[in-house]
Coordinates of C-alpha atoms in Angstrom, one line a residue:
Chain D
M73 CA 45.6 -38.3 -61.0
T74 CA 42.7 -39.8 -58.9
P75 CA 43.6 -43.5 -59.7
L76 CA 47.3 -42.8 -58.9
L77 CA 46.3 -41.5 -55.5
G78 CA 44.0 -44.5 -55.1
I79 CA 46.7 -47.1 -55.8
A80 CA 49.3 -45.2 -53.8
A81 CA 46.9 -45.3 -50.8
A82 CA 46.2 -49.0 -51.3
H83 CA 49.9 -49.7 -51.5
V84 CA 50.8 -47.8 -48.3
L85 CA 48.0 -49.4 -46.4
G86 CA 48.8 -52.8 -47.6
A87 CA 52.5 -52.4 -46.9
M88 CA 51.5 -51.6 -43.2
V89 CA 49.5 -54.7 -43.0
L90 CA 52.3 -56.8 -44.6
S91 CA 54.7 -55.3 -42.2
V92 CA 52.7 -56.4 -39.2
A93 CA 51.8 -59.8 -40.6
N94 CA 55.3 -60.8 -41.7
G95 CA 57.1 -59.0 -38.9
S96 CA 59.2 -57.1 -41.3
P97 CA 60.2 -53.4 -41.3
L98 CA 57.7 -51.1 -43.0
R99 CA 60.4 -49.8 -45.4
H100 CA 60.9 -53.4 -46.5
S101 CA 57.2 -53.8 -47.2
L102 CA 57.0 -50.5 -49.1
T103 CA 59.4 -51.8 -51.7
R104 CA 57.2 -54.8 -52.5
P105 CA 54.4 -54.1 -55.1
T106 CA 52.1 -56.7 -53.3
G107 CA 51.0 -54.0 -50.8
A108 CA 48.1 -52.9 -53.0
V109 CA 47.1 -56.6 -53.6
V110 CA 46.8 -57.1 -49.8
T111 CA 44.6 -54.0 -49.5
L112 CA 42.4 -55.2 -52.4
G113 CA 42.0 -58.6 -50.9
I114 CA 41.0 -57.2 -47.5
L115 CA 38.5 -54.8 -49.1
H116 CA 37.0 -57.6 -51.2
L117 CA 36.4 -59.7 -48.1
V118 CA 34.9 -56.7 -46.2
S119 CA 32.6 -56.0 -49.1
L120 CA 31.2 -59.5 -48.8
G121 CA 29.8 -58.7 -45.3
A122 CA 29.6 -61.3 -42.6
V123 CA 30.7 -64.1 -44.9
G124 CA 33.8 -62.0 -45.8
Y125 CA 34.6 -61.3 -42.2
G126 CA 34.6 -65.0 -41.5
V127 CA 37.0 -65.7 -44.4
L128 CA 39.1 -62.7 -43.2
A129 CA 39.4 -64.5 -39.8
V130 CA 40.4 -67.7 -41.6
G131 CA 43.0 -65.8 -43.6
A132 CA 44.4 -64.1 -40.6
A133 CA 44.8 -67.5 -38.9
A134 CA 46.5 -68.8 -42.0
A135 CA 48.8 -65.8 -42.2
W136 CA 49.9 -66.5 -38.6
A137 CA 50.6 -70.1 -39.5
L138 CA 52.7 -68.9 -42.4
R139 CA 54.5 -66.2 -40.6
P140 CA 58.1 -66.3 -41.8
T141 CA 60.6 -67.3 -39.2
E142 CA 63.4 -65.4 -40.9
Q143 CA 63.4 -62.2 -42.9
S144 CA 63.3 -62.7 -46.6
E145 CA 66.0 -60.9 -48.6
Q146 CA 65.1 -57.4 -49.5
T147 CA 64.8 -57.1 -53.3
R148 CA 65.4 -53.8 -55.0
W149 CA 62.4 -52.8 -57.0
P150 CA 63.1 -50.6 -60.0
V151 CA 61.1 -47.7 -58.7
L152 CA 62.1 -45.2 -61.4
L153 CA 61.4 -47.7 -64.2
S154 CA 58.0 -48.5 -62.7
I155 CA 57.1 -44.8 -62.5
S156 CA 58.3 -44.1 -66.0
L157 CA 56.4 -47.1 -67.4
T158 CA 53.2 -46.1 -65.5
M159 CA 53.4 -42.5 -66.8
L160 CA 54.0 -43.8 -70.4
V161 CA 51.0 -46.1 -70.2
L162 CA 48.7 -43.5 -68.6
A163 CA 49.6 -41.0 -71.2
R164 CA 47.7 -42.9 -73.9
S165 CA 44.0 -42.2 -74.7
A166 CA 41.9 -43.4 -71.8
S167 CA 38.9 -45.0 -73.3
P168 CA 38.0 -48.6 -73.7
T169 CA 37.5 -49.8 -77.2
S170 CA 36.4 -53.5 -76.7
W171 CA 33.2 -55.2 -75.6
D172 CA 34.1 -56.6 -72.2
E173 CA 36.0 -53.5 -71.2
L174 CA 32.8 -51.4 -71.3
V175 CA 30.7 -54.1 -69.6
W176 CA 33.2 -54.5 -66.7
L177 CA 33.9 -50.8 -66.3
G178 CA 30.2 -50.2 -66.2
K179 CA 30.1 -52.3 -63.0
A180 CA 32.9 -50.2 -61.6
R181 CA 30.5 -47.2 -61.6
L182 CA 28.5 -49.0 -58.9
E183 CA 31.2 -48.2 -56.3
S184 CA 30.5 -44.5 -56.9
L185 CA 27.2 -45.2 -55.1
G186 CA 29.0 -46.4 -52.0
F187 CA 31.4 -49.0 -50.8
G188 CA 30.2 -52.5 -51.6
A189 CA 27.4 -51.4 -54.0
G190 CA 28.9 -53.7 -56.6
V191 CA 28.4 -56.7 -54.4
Q192 CA 24.9 -55.6 -53.4
A193 CA 23.9 -55.2 -57.1
A194 CA 25.4 -58.5 -58.0
L195 CA 23.3 -60.2 -55.3
D196 CA 20.1 -58.4 -56.3
P197 CA 18.4 -60.4 -59.2
G198 CA 16.2 -57.3 -59.9
A199 CA 19.3 -55.3 -60.7
H200 CA 20.0 -57.4 -63.8
V201 CA 23.7 -57.1 -63.6
I202 CA 25.5 -59.1 -66.3
P203 CA 26.9 -61.6 -66.4
P204 CA 24.9 -62.8 -63.4
G205 CA 26.8 -64.3 -60.5
Y206 CA 30.3 -63.3 -61.6
P207 CA 32.8 -62.4 -58.9
T208 CA 32.9 -58.7 -58.3
L209 CA 36.4 -57.7 -57.4
W210 CA 37.8 -56.6 -60.8
P211 CA 35.2 -53.9 -61.4
S212 CA 34.9 -53.1 -57.7
A213 CA 38.7 -52.6 -57.4
V214 CA 38.5 -50.2 -60.4
G215 CA 35.8 -48.3 -58.5
W216 CA 37.9 -48.2 -55.3
L217 CA 41.0 -47.0 -57.0
S218 CA 38.9 -44.3 -58.7
L219 CA 38.1 -43.1 -55.1
G220 CA 34.4 -43.2 -56.0
R221 CA 34.7 -40.9 -59.0
D222 CA 32.3 -41.8 -61.8
A223 CA 34.0 -41.0 -65.1
L224 CA 35.0 -43.3 -68.0
N225 CA 38.5 -42.0 -68.3
T226 CA 39.1 -42.4 -64.6
H227 CA 37.8 -45.9 -64.6
T228 CA 40.0 -46.8 -67.6
R229 CA 43.1 -45.4 -66.0
A230 CA 42.3 -47.2 -62.7
A231 CA 41.9 -50.5 -64.6
T232 CA 45.1 -49.9 -66.5
L233 CA 46.9 -49.4 -63.1
L234 CA 45.5 -52.7 -62.0
V235 CA 47.0 -54.4 -65.1
L236 CA 50.3 -52.7 -64.3
L237 CA 50.1 -53.7 -60.7
T238 CA 49.6 -57.4 -61.5
T239 CA 52.6 -57.1 -64.0
A240 CA 54.7 -55.6 -61.3
V241 CA 53.8 -58.3 -58.8
A242 CA 54.6 -61.1 -61.2
L243 CA 57.9 -59.5 -62.3
H244 CA 58.9 -58.8 -58.7
T245 CA 58.3 -62.4 -57.8
W246 CA 60.1 -64.0 -60.7
A247 CA 62.8 -61.7 -61.9
P248 CA 65.2 -62.7 -59.0
R249 CA 64.6 -66.4 -59.9
I250 CA 66.0 -66.0 -63.4
E251 CA 69.7 -66.4 -62.7
R252 CA 71.0 -65.5 -66.1
R253 CA 68.8 -62.9 -67.7
N254 CA 68.8 -62.8 -71.4
L255 CA 67.2 -60.1 -73.5
L256 CA 66.6 -62.5 -76.4
A257 CA 64.7 -64.8 -74.1
L258 CA 62.4 -62.0 -73.1
V259 CA 61.9 -61.1 -76.8
A260 CA 60.9 -64.7 -77.6
A261 CA 58.5 -64.7 -74.7
F262 CA 56.8 -61.5 -75.8
A263 CA 56.7 -62.5 -79.5
A264 CA 52.9 -63.0 -79.2
P265 CA 50.9 -60.1 -80.7
L266 CA 47.7 -60.8 -78.9
V267 CA 49.5 -60.2 -75.6
W268 CA 50.3 -56.6 -76.8
V269 CA 46.5 -56.1 -77.5
H270 CA 45.6 -57.3 -74.0
A271 CA 48.4 -55.4 -72.4
R272 CA 46.9 -52.1 -73.6
S273 CA 43.4 -53.1 -72.8
V274 CA 41.6 -53.5 -69.4
Y275 CA 40.5 -57.1 -69.8
A276 CA 41.0 -59.2 -66.7
D277 CA 42.4 -62.3 -68.5
L278 CA 46.1 -61.1 -68.5
P279 CA 46.0 -59.9 -64.9
V280 CA 44.5 -63.2 -63.8
G281 CA 47.3 -65.1 -65.5
L282 CA 50.0 -62.8 -64.1
L283 CA 48.7 -63.2 -60.5
G284 CA 48.6 -67.0 -61.0
L285 CA 52.3 -66.8 -62.0
A286 CA 53.0 -64.5 -59.1
L287 CA 51.3 -66.9 -56.7
L288 CA 53.5 -69.8 -57.8
G289 CA 56.6 -67.6 -57.2
Q290 CA 55.3 -66.6 -53.8
L291 CA 54.6 -70.2 -52.8
L292 CA 58.2 -71.1 -53.8
S293 CA 59.7 -68.3 -51.9
S294 CA 60.5 -70.2 -48.7
R295 CA 62.0 -73.7 -48.3
D296 CA 59.9 -74.5 -45.3
G297 CA 56.6 -73.2 -46.7
R298 CA 56.4 -70.2 -44.3
V299 CA 55.5 -67.9 -47.1
G300 CA 53.8 -65.1 -45.2
L301 CA 50.7 -63.1 -46.0
E302 CA 51.4 -62.3 -49.7
P303 CA 50.2 -65.6 -51.3
I304 CA 47.0 -65.5 -49.2
A305 CA 46.2 -62.0 -50.4
T306 CA 47.1 -63.0 -54.0
A307 CA 44.9 -66.1 -53.8
V308 CA 41.9 -64.2 -52.5
V309 CA 42.3 -61.4 -55.1
L310 CA 42.6 -64.1 -57.9
T311 CA 39.4 -65.7 -56.7
G312 CA 37.6 -62.4 -56.6
F313 CA 38.7 -61.2 -60.0
K314 CA 37.2 -64.0 -62.1
D315 CA 35.7 -67.5 -61.6
E316 CA 38.7 -68.9 -63.4
G317 CA 40.8 -67.2 -60.7
L318 CA 40.2 -70.1 -58.3
A319 CA 41.4 -72.5 -61.0
H320 CA 44.6 -70.5 -61.2
V321 CA 45.0 -70.7 -57.5
L322 CA 44.7 -74.5 -57.5
A323 CA 47.0 -74.7 -60.5
A324 CA 49.7 -72.6 -58.9
T325 CA 49.4 -74.5 -55.6
G326 CA 49.6 -77.9 -57.3
A327 CA 52.6 -76.8 -59.3
A328 CA 54.4 -75.6 -56.2
V329 CA 53.7 -78.8 -54.3
L330 CA 54.7 -81.0 -57.3
A331 CA 57.8 -79.0 -57.9
H332 CA 58.9 -79.6 -54.3
G333 CA 58.1 -83.2 -54.3
R334 CA 56.5 -84.4 -51.1
L335 CA 53.0 -83.4 -50.1
T336 CA 53.4 -84.3 -46.4
T337 CA 56.0 -81.6 -45.9
Q338 CA 54.2 -79.0 -48.0
W339 CA 51.0 -78.6 -46.1
R340 CA 51.7 -74.9 -45.4
R341 CA 51.7 -74.2 -49.1
L342 CA 48.1 -75.4 -49.3
L343 CA 46.8 -72.8 -46.9
P344 CA 46.5 -69.9 -49.4
A345 CA 44.4 -72.2 -51.6
G346 CA 42.3 -73.1 -48.5
V347 CA 41.5 -69.4 -48.0
A348 CA 40.7 -69.0 -51.7
L349 CA 38.4 -71.9 -51.5
A350 CA 36.7 -70.4 -48.5
T351 CA 36.3 -67.1 -50.4
A352 CA 34.7 -69.0 -53.4
V353 CA 32.4 -71.0 -51.2
G354 CA 31.4 -67.9 -49.3
W355 CA 30.6 -66.1 -52.6
H356 CA 28.5 -69.0 -53.9
W357 CA 26.7 -69.3 -50.6
L358 CA 25.7 -65.6 -51.0
L359 CA 24.6 -66.2 -54.5
N360 CA 22.4 -69.1 -53.5
R361 CA 20.9 -67.2 -50.7
A362 CA 20.1 -64.3 -53.1
Q363 CA 18.8 -66.8 -55.7
V364 CA 21.3 -65.5 -58.3
V365 CA 22.4 -68.2 -60.7
N366 CA 25.7 -68.1 -62.5
T367 CA 24.6 -70.0 -65.5
D368 CA 27.8 -69.4 -67.5
H369 CA 30.2 -71.2 -65.1
A370 CA 28.0 -74.0 -63.6
L371 CA 30.2 -77.1 -63.8
A372 CA 28.8 -80.5 -64.6
L373 CA 30.2 -83.8 -65.8
P374 CA 32.6 -83.5 -68.7
Y375 CA 31.0 -83.6 -72.1
W376 CA 33.4 -86.1 -73.6
P377 CA 32.1 -86.2 -77.2
W378 CA 33.5 -82.6 -77.5
V379 CA 37.1 -83.6 -76.9
P380 CA 38.1 -83.8 -80.6
K381 CA 36.5 -80.4 -81.2
L382 CA 38.3 -79.0 -78.1
A383 CA 41.7 -80.3 -79.4
A384 CA 41.1 -78.8 -82.8
L385 CA 40.0 -75.4 -81.4
L386 CA 43.0 -75.2 -79.0
W387 CA 45.4 -76.1 -81.9
L388 CA 43.8 -73.7 -84.3
H389 CA 43.8 -70.8 -81.8
A390 CA 47.3 -71.5 -80.4
T391 CA 48.9 -71.8 -83.8
D392 CA 47.1 -68.7 -85.4
I393 CA 50.1 -66.8 -86.8
F394 CA 48.5 -63.4 -86.4
S395 CA 47.5 -63.8 -82.7
W396 CA 50.4 -65.9 -81.3
G397 CA 53.1 -66.2 -83.9
V398 CA 54.9 -69.4 -83.0
F399 CA 54.9 -68.6 -79.3
W400 CA 53.1 -71.8 -78.2
A401 CA 55.5 -73.9 -80.3
V402 CA 58.4 -72.2 -78.6
A403 CA 56.8 -72.7 -75.2
A404 CA 56.3 -76.4 -75.9
V405 CA 60.0 -76.7 -76.8
A406 CA 61.0 -74.8 -73.7
A407 CA 58.8 -77.0 -71.4
L408 CA 60.2 -80.2 -72.9
R409 CA 63.9 -79.2 -73.2
G410 CA 64.1 -76.6 -70.4
G411 CA 65.9 -78.8 -67.9
S412 CA 65.1 -79.7 -64.3
A413 CA 66.1 -76.7 -62.3
L414 CA 63.3 -75.7 -59.8
P415 CA 62.0 -72.6 -61.6
V416 CA 61.6 -74.4 -64.9
R417 CA 60.2 -77.5 -63.2
A418 CA 57.6 -75.5 -61.3
L419 CA 56.7 -73.4 -64.4
R420 CA 56.3 -76.5 -66.5
W421 CA 53.8 -77.9 -64.0
L422 CA 52.0 -74.6 -63.9
V423 CA 51.6 -74.5 -67.7
L424 CA 50.3 -78.0 -67.7
A425 CA 47.9 -77.3 -64.9
D426 CA 46.7 -74.1 -66.6
L427 CA 46.0 -76.0 -69.9
A428 CA 44.3 -78.8 -67.9
C429 CA 42.1 -76.1 -66.3
I430 CA 41.2 -74.7 -69.7
A431 CA 40.1 -78.2 -70.8
I432 CA 38.1 -78.9 -67.7
E433 CA 36.4 -75.5 -67.9
L434 CA 35.3 -76.1 -71.5
L435 CA 34.4 -79.7 -71.2
S436 CA 32.5 -79.4 -67.9
G437 CA 31.0 -76.0 -68.4
P438 CA 27.5 -75.5 -69.8
E439 CA 26.7 -75.8 -73.5
R440 CA 26.8 -72.0 -73.7
V441 CA 30.5 -72.0 -72.9
R442 CA 31.3 -74.4 -75.7
V443 CA 29.2 -72.3 -78.1
F444 CA 31.3 -69.3 -77.1
A445 CA 34.5 -71.3 -77.7
E446 CA 33.3 -72.4 -81.2
N447 CA 32.3 -68.8 -82.0
G448 CA 35.9 -67.7 -81.3
T449 CA 35.1 -65.5 -78.3
L450 CA 36.7 -67.6 -75.5
V451 CA 39.6 -69.8 -76.3
N452 CA 42.2 -67.1 -77.0
R453 CA 41.2 -65.3 -73.8
L454 CA 41.7 -68.6 -71.8
L455 CA 45.1 -69.0 -73.6
M456 CA 45.9 -65.4 -72.5
Q457 CA 45.4 -66.5 -68.9
A458 CA 48.0 -69.3 -69.5
W459 CA 50.4 -67.0 -71.4
P460 CA 52.3 -65.6 -68.3
A461 CA 53.2 -69.1 -67.1
A462 CA 54.3 -70.2 -70.5
A463 CA 56.3 -67.0 -71.1
A464 CA 58.1 -67.3 -67.8
C465 CA 58.9 -70.9 -68.7
V466 CA 60.3 -69.7 -72.1
V467 CA 62.4 -67.1 -70.3
A468 CA 63.7 -69.4 -67.6
A469 CA 64.5 -72.2 -70.1
L470 CA 66.1 -70.0 -72.7
S471 CA 68.0 -68.0 -70.1
N472 CA 69.6 -71.2 -68.9
S473 CA 70.7 -72.2 -72.4
L474 CA 71.6 -68.9 -74.1
P475 CA 74.6 -66.8 -73.2
S476 CA 73.8 -64.2 -70.5
T477 CA 73.4 -60.6 -71.5
T478 CA 72.8 -59.4 -67.9
A479 CA 73.6 -61.1 -64.6
A480 CA 71.0 -61.4 -61.9
T481 CA 71.7 -58.8 -59.2
E482 CA 69.8 -60.6 -56.5
R483 CA 68.1 -63.9 -55.9
Chain F
M41 CA 34.7 -53.4 -80.5
L42 CA 33.2 -56.9 -81.1
D43 CA 36.2 -59.2 -81.5
G44 CA 39.2 -57.0 -81.0
A45 CA 40.4 -58.8 -77.9
N46 CA 39.6 -62.3 -79.2
A47 CA 42.1 -62.3 -82.1
V48 CA 44.6 -59.9 -83.6
S49 CA 43.1 -60.1 -87.0
G50 CA 39.6 -59.5 -85.6
E51 CA 38.4 -62.8 -87.0
P52 CA 38.6 -65.3 -84.2
R53 CA 36.2 -67.8 -85.7
H54 CA 37.8 -67.9 -89.2
F55 CA 41.2 -69.5 -89.6
G56 CA 42.0 -68.6 -93.2
A57 CA 45.7 -69.2 -92.7
A58 CA 45.2 -72.4 -90.7
W59 CA 47.4 -74.5 -93.0
L60 CA 50.2 -72.0 -93.0
S61 CA 49.9 -71.3 -89.3
S62 CA 49.9 -75.0 -88.4
S63 CA 52.8 -75.8 -90.7
L64 CA 54.9 -73.0 -89.2
A65 CA 54.1 -74.0 -85.7
L66 CA 55.0 -77.7 -86.3
T67 CA 58.2 -76.6 -88.1
A68 CA 59.1 -74.3 -85.3
M69 CA 58.5 -77.1 -82.7
V70 CA 60.5 -79.8 -84.6
L71 CA 63.4 -77.4 -85.3
G72 CA 63.4 -76.1 -81.8
L73 CA 63.5 -79.6 -80.3
W74 CA 66.4 -80.5 -82.7
L75 CA 68.4 -77.2 -82.3
W76 CA 67.9 -76.7 -78.5
R77 CA 71.1 -78.5 -77.6
T78 CA 73.2 -77.2 -80.4
R79 CA 74.9 -73.8 -80.9
F80 CA 72.1 -72.8 -83.3
R81 CA 69.4 -72.6 -80.6
L82 CA 69.4 -68.8 -81.1
L83 CA 67.6 -69.5 -84.4
L84 CA 64.5 -70.4 -82.4
V85 CA 64.4 -66.8 -81.0
W86 CA 64.8 -65.3 -84.4
A87 CA 62.0 -67.6 -85.7
A88 CA 59.7 -66.4 -83.0
M89 CA 60.5 -62.8 -83.8
A90 CA 59.9 -63.4 -87.5
A91 CA 56.6 -65.2 -86.9
A92 CA 55.3 -62.3 -84.9
V93 CA 55.7 -59.8 -87.8
P94 CA 52.3 -60.5 -89.4
G95 CA 50.5 -60.0 -86.1
A96 CA 52.7 -57.0 -85.3
W97 CA 51.6 -55.4 -88.6
Y98 CA 48.0 -55.8 -87.6
V99 CA 48.5 -54.5 -84.1
L100 CA 50.7 -51.5 -85.0
W101 CA 49.1 -50.5 -88.3
V102 CA 45.9 -52.2 -89.5
R103 CA 43.6 -52.5 -86.4
A104 CA 41.2 -49.7 -85.5
D105 CA 43.0 -49.5 -82.1
A106 CA 46.5 -49.3 -83.8
P107 CA 48.5 -46.4 -82.3
L108 CA 47.8 -43.9 -85.2
Q109 CA 44.0 -44.7 -85.2
R110 CA 43.3 -45.3 -81.5
D111 CA 42.6 -41.7 -80.6
E112 CA 39.9 -41.5 -83.3
L113 CA 38.4 -44.8 -82.2
S114 CA 38.5 -43.7 -78.5
S115 CA 36.8 -40.4 -79.2
T116 CA 34.1 -42.2 -81.2
V117 CA 33.5 -44.6 -78.4
T118 CA 33.5 -41.8 -75.8
H119 CA 31.1 -39.7 -77.9
A120 CA 28.7 -42.7 -78.2
V121 CA 28.9 -43.3 -74.4
R122 CA 28.1 -39.6 -73.7
Q123 CA 25.2 -39.7 -76.2
V124 CA 23.6 -42.6 -74.4
Q125 CA 24.3 -41.2 -70.9
R126 CA 22.8 -37.9 -71.9
V127 CA 19.4 -39.4 -72.7
A128 CA 19.5 -42.2 -70.2
P129 CA 20.8 -40.9 -66.9
W130 CA 21.8 -43.5 -64.2
P131 CA 21.0 -44.4 -61.5
D132 CA 18.0 -42.1 -61.0
G133 CA 16.9 -41.6 -64.6
G134 CA 13.9 -44.0 -64.6
V135 CA 15.1 -45.6 -67.7
E136 CA 13.6 -48.7 -69.2
V137 CA 15.6 -50.4 -72.0
V138 CA 12.9 -51.7 -74.4
F139 CA 15.3 -53.1 -77.1
E140 CA 19.0 -53.6 -77.5
E141 CA 20.7 -55.4 -80.3
D142 CA 23.6 -57.7 -79.7
D143 CA 26.0 -55.4 -81.4
V144 CA 28.4 -52.5 -80.8
L145 CA 25.9 -50.3 -78.8
Y146 CA 25.2 -53.2 -76.4
P147 CA 28.3 -52.8 -74.3
I148 CA 27.9 -49.0 -74.4
G149 CA 24.4 -49.4 -73.1
R150 CA 25.7 -51.7 -70.4
Y151 CA 28.3 -49.0 -69.4
A152 CA 25.6 -46.3 -69.3
L153 CA 23.1 -48.5 -67.4
P154 CA 25.0 -51.1 -65.4
T155 CA 21.9 -51.9 -63.4
R156 CA 18.4 -52.2 -64.8
P157 CA 15.8 -52.4 -62.0
A158 CA 12.2 -52.6 -63.1
V159 CA 10.6 -49.1 -63.4
A160 CA 6.9 -48.8 -62.8
E161 CA 6.6 -45.5 -64.7
P162 CA 9.7 -45.0 -66.9
K163 CA 10.7 -41.5 -67.7
V164 CA 12.8 -42.7 -70.6
R165 CA 12.2 -45.8 -72.9
L166 CA 15.5 -46.6 -74.5
W167 CA 16.0 -48.4 -77.8
L168 CA 19.6 -49.3 -78.8
Q169 CA 20.2 -50.5 -82.4
G170 CA 22.6 -50.6 -85.2
S171 CA 26.2 -51.6 -86.0
S172 CA 27.8 -48.2 -86.0
L173 CA 29.6 -46.4 -83.2
R174 CA 28.8 -43.1 -84.7
A175 CA 25.5 -43.1 -83.0
S176 CA 23.1 -40.3 -82.1
C177 CA 20.0 -40.5 -80.0
V178 CA 16.7 -39.1 -81.0
A179 CA 13.2 -39.2 -79.5
D180 CA 10.7 -41.1 -81.7
A181 CA 7.1 -41.7 -80.6
G182 CA 7.8 -41.9 -76.9
V183 CA 11.0 -43.9 -77.3
V184 CA 14.6 -42.6 -77.4
V185 CA 16.3 -44.4 -80.2
C186 CA 20.1 -44.5 -80.2
G187 CA 21.6 -45.8 -83.4
A188 CA 23.5 -45.0 -86.5
S189 CA 23.6 -41.3 -87.3
R190 CA 21.7 -40.3 -90.4

């Protein structure tokens, strides 16, 4: 029950902030799942101390610049379905069973020592937190939703709720954009067995991809770019979850700008990425001051001789029948034949940007990263981060071309 | 525990079915591009569903975290975590990790001891070893050894 109380409190608090920032009624904000994301973004910045407060001020200024001039249409969120799904998921055994789950949930225990203890430990070289220098929000958010309780099953359930939250935010953002919903299109998008493995785990890769997809949808939500506070909060949370989160912010921002056409009229859509960059710069400034070195993700010039190996690894992983079925082949067809409607166009750009980010991360990262990729412990998780965008592209493209099974109830 | 999230078959660095997988993916892509603008485009969806069956079999039946096996795996992991936490309390236990193998007990050790500050006079010197989750912890010559149960 504790994590449910935690996420409920985060949702209500975030909805209040959204309401003030966007000038919308509280009952409107309470129906949007992004409330909890707003709270997590604010808490993350507060946990960074003076640097975070500075970024918070920048974010508040950006939110003012992006304040909507008209009320967005209220979308009905399937509350009963969400509650039922949450109960079903939480009813399963609450124990991690994979490597990274235990390492990340271990860091969630730090928040039981006090708010911000995770950041303090990450900035203390003597604490030997691993991996050194990684952003702290994913485990810290698990600790916050656990309301300080230090128990394995509590942390697992809190992390599961975070996965559900990111799913809800992505669905809430994109479901209204799919005009002709088709169940078979959804089936094709989910015909990727490795996604089912990650959906029932508490790895951060799927949530990062889902938030990247949600950010694109949020950036497209207004014709004049006055998109409100939500994309700023999403961008900050993405940056705080993983180092790759900033890459997803930039990918979603680039996709939104390219889908709309002219950069000069799209400057507002760049503001959430600006706040995310400020968050990342602030975090790296804190790391430098504490002399903590993030050796895993230090970028350098691309190691070009590895390009053939990269192409081979991506092909082998993406076509592995057990992990992905033929999902990536279907996604490629959907991207090429999906048409030119705005949702498909934007998603096509996002998939391309995500794949480009994967290539840059692997080519420009340290040798250790390429060793991980060759050992099979990295590429599939990076593809998992790109899956939500590709799946949405499949759904949007197939929904346009297959007969509708349900009609969209709202835009 | 080691590779469960890196591949469905648990073997992310071995692509034994690479030729079959590549052939199926290429066939799906070519057929999909050809059928997209015809009335047979639904075949692409059916092909996607059929191609997911081998992975679905692993996820739902074969893997240690498959629905019918997950409870047993979870209780084994939880037991191992509790064993280590019992002998190596955190944060005030004064624990020094003297050895940990890069294997299944490594992440469990990291959950039990997320921070490892230097300890001048350790109360517990911890040794983590072995490839089995069915671990017990015993004191041995001033060191607490957590590893495979005998």
